Tab-separated table of C-alpha atoms and ligand atoms in Angstrom:
chain	number	residue	atom	x	y	z
A	1	UNK	CA	0.537	-12.684	-1.234
A	2	UNK	CA	0.900	-10.517	2.053
A	3	UNK	CA	-1.822	-9.148	3.689
A	4	UNK	CA	-2.560	-6.106	5.896
A	5	UNK	CA	-3.160	-7.173	9.250
A	6	UNK	CA	-5.385	-4.669	10.539
A	7	UNK	CA	-6.791	-1.427	9.015
A	8	UNK	CA	-10.196	-0.423	10.813
A	9	UNK	CA	-10.653	-3.685	11.828
A	10	UNK	CA	-10.372	-5.518	8.430
A	11	UNK	CA	-7.456	-6.843	6.218
A	12	UNK	CA	-7.032	-3.939	3.818
A	13	UNK	CA	-4.605	-4.210	1.421
A	14	UNK	CA	-1.879	-6.544	0.314
A	15	UNK	CA	0.514	-7.016	-2.493
A	16	UNK	CA	-0.162	-9.577	-5.377
A	17	UNK	CA	2.260	-12.256	-7.345
A	18	UNK	CA	3.245	-8.809	-9.349
A	19	UNK	CA	5.536	-8.426	-6.442
A	20	UNK	CA	8.963	-7.903	-6.800
A	21	UNK	CA	9.970	-7.071	-4.073
A	22	UNK	CA	11.466	-3.597	-4.882
A	23	UNK	CA	10.528	-2.389	-1.126
A	24	UNK	CA	9.290	1.228	-2.861
A	25	UNK	CA	5.888	0.261	-0.734
A	26	UNK	CA	7.895	0.452	2.515
A	27	UNK	CA	9.926	3.830	1.489
A	28	UNK	CA	6.678	5.623	0.709
A	29	UNK	CA	4.858	4.768	3.738
A	30	UNK	CA	4.781	7.930	5.808
A	31	UNK	CA	3.346	6.371	8.686
A	32	UNK	CA	6.167	3.638	8.900
A	33	UNK	CA	2.984	0.785	8.420
A	34	UNK	CA	4.734	-1.239	5.808
A	35	UNK	CA	7.695	-3.099	6.610
A	36	UNK	CA	9.558	-5.515	4.348
A	37	UNK	CA	9.906	-8.466	5.791
A	38	UNK	CA	11.242	-11.584	3.266
A	39	UNK	CA	11.738	-9.684	0.517
A	40	UNK	CA	7.544	-8.740	0.744
A	41	UNK	CA	5.681	-6.083	2.331
A	42	UNK	CA	3.811	-6.542	5.329
A	43	UNK	CA	1.296	-3.544	6.216
A	44	UNK	CA	1.563	-3.794	10.827
A	45	UNK	CA	-0.944	-4.853	12.617
A	46	UNK	CA	-0.452	-2.089	15.398
A	47	UNK	CA	0.818	1.230	13.074
A	48	UNK	CA	-2.319	3.626	12.343
A	49	UNK	CA	-2.639	3.886	8.274
A	50	UNK	CA	-2.660	7.766	6.942
A	51	UNK	CA	-4.749	6.064	3.966
A	52	UNK	CA	-2.626	7.922	1.981
A	53	UNK	CA	-2.818	5.343	-1.030
A	54	UNK	CA	1.289	5.713	-2.177
A	55	UNK	CA	1.758	2.172	-1.384
A	56	UNK	CA	-1.271	2.016	-3.965
A	57	UNK	CA	-0.049	4.394	-6.297
A	58	UNK	CA	3.339	4.014	-6.416
A	59	UNK	CA	4.208	0.662	-6.590
A	60	UNK	CA	6.224	0.839	-9.911
A	61	UNK	CA	4.424	-3.209	-10.645
A	62	UNK	CA	0.626	-2.191	-9.648
A	63	UNK	CA	0.986	-4.908	-6.825
A	64	UNK	CA	-0.569	-3.964	-4.487
A	65	UNK	CA	-4.190	-4.043	-3.817
A	66	UNK	CA	-6.977	-2.927	-1.767
A	67	UNK	CA	-9.144	-6.083	-0.685
A	68	UNK	CA	-13.259	-5.855	-0.521
A	69	UNK	CA	-14.320	-4.665	2.543
A	70	UNK	CA	-17.995	-4.998	3.920
A	71	UNK	CA	-20.574	-3.149	1.642
A	72	UNK	CA	-17.609	-1.728	-0.149
A	73	UNK	CA	-16.119	-3.283	-3.180
A	74	UNK	CA	-12.704	-2.419	-4.645
A	75	UNK	CA	-11.077	-2.114	-7.922
A	76	UNK	CA	-8.030	-1.397	-7.443
A	77	UNK	CA	-7.496	-5.022	-9.988
A	78	UNK	CA	-8.834	-3.692	-12.782
A	79	UNK	CA	-8.399	0.244	-12.595
A	80	UNK	CA	-5.222	1.370	-13.277
A	81	UNK	CA	-3.166	3.809	-10.683
A	82	UNK	CA	-1.964	7.463	-10.500
A	83	UNK	CA	0.108	9.390	-8.695
A	84	UNK	CA	1.879	13.155	-8.556
A	85	UNK	CA	3.658	14.045	-11.703
A	86	UNK	CA	5.694	16.053	-9.617
A	87	UNK	CA	5.894	13.315	-6.245
A	88	UNK	CA	7.968	11.728	-7.046
A	89	UNK	CA	8.281	8.159	-4.750
A	90	UNK	CA	11.720	9.438	-3.730
A	91	UNK	CA	10.296	13.467	-3.019
A	92	UNK	CA	7.332	11.071	-0.542
A	93	UNK	CA	10.072	8.850	1.045
A	94	UNK	CA	12.124	12.237	2.035
A	95	UNK	CA	8.957	13.854	3.738
A	96	UNK	CA	9.793	10.743	6.415
A	97	UNK	CA	10.300	11.839	9.866
B	101	LIG	S1	6.371	-1.407	-3.742
B	101	LIG	FE1	5.130	-3.454	-5.048
B	101	LIG	S2	6.461	-4.346	-6.192
B	101	LIG	FE2	7.414	-3.287	-4.598
B	101	LIG	S3	7.694	-4.760	-2.623
B	101	LIG	FE3	6.066	-2.869	-2.773
B	101	LIG	S4	4.918	-4.494	-3.282
B	101	LIG	FE4	5.939	-5.297	-4.214
B	102	LIG	S1	-2.203	3.890	2.459
B	102	LIG	FE1	-0.309	5.560	2.912
B	102	LIG	S2	-0.064	5.403	5.082
B	102	LIG	FE2	-1.666	3.583	4.423
B	102	LIG	S3	-0.351	1.540	3.972
B	102	LIG	FE3	-0.234	2.858	2.511
B	102	LIG	S4	1.290	4.310	1.948
B	102	LIG	FE4	1.219	3.029	4.162
């Protein structure tokens, strides 16, 4: 499992055992917060997150999870994902500057 280093002072995102190392999360992360390292995503500590949830919703393996934070329970492990039918991972990646 890889974990976000920092988002608002907490470890917020992680990838679980289902990660295949496909790199889609890095590709759709417009803030460049996610970098693939040893075939796993690592959320970079000092990079600002846009909180767009593209990494969560476009991971084909539904591997990206949101961790519980104080007073906020995450439900990504039991819930599904939603991505816009007209915005593919390639469309989003194409918006990278
Ligand atoms: S998109 Fe999902 S399966 Fe692919 S590298 Fe990222 S976390 Fe792993
Ligand atoms: S929520 Fe968006 S900006 Fe933040 S790490 Fe995921 S894809 Fe990147």
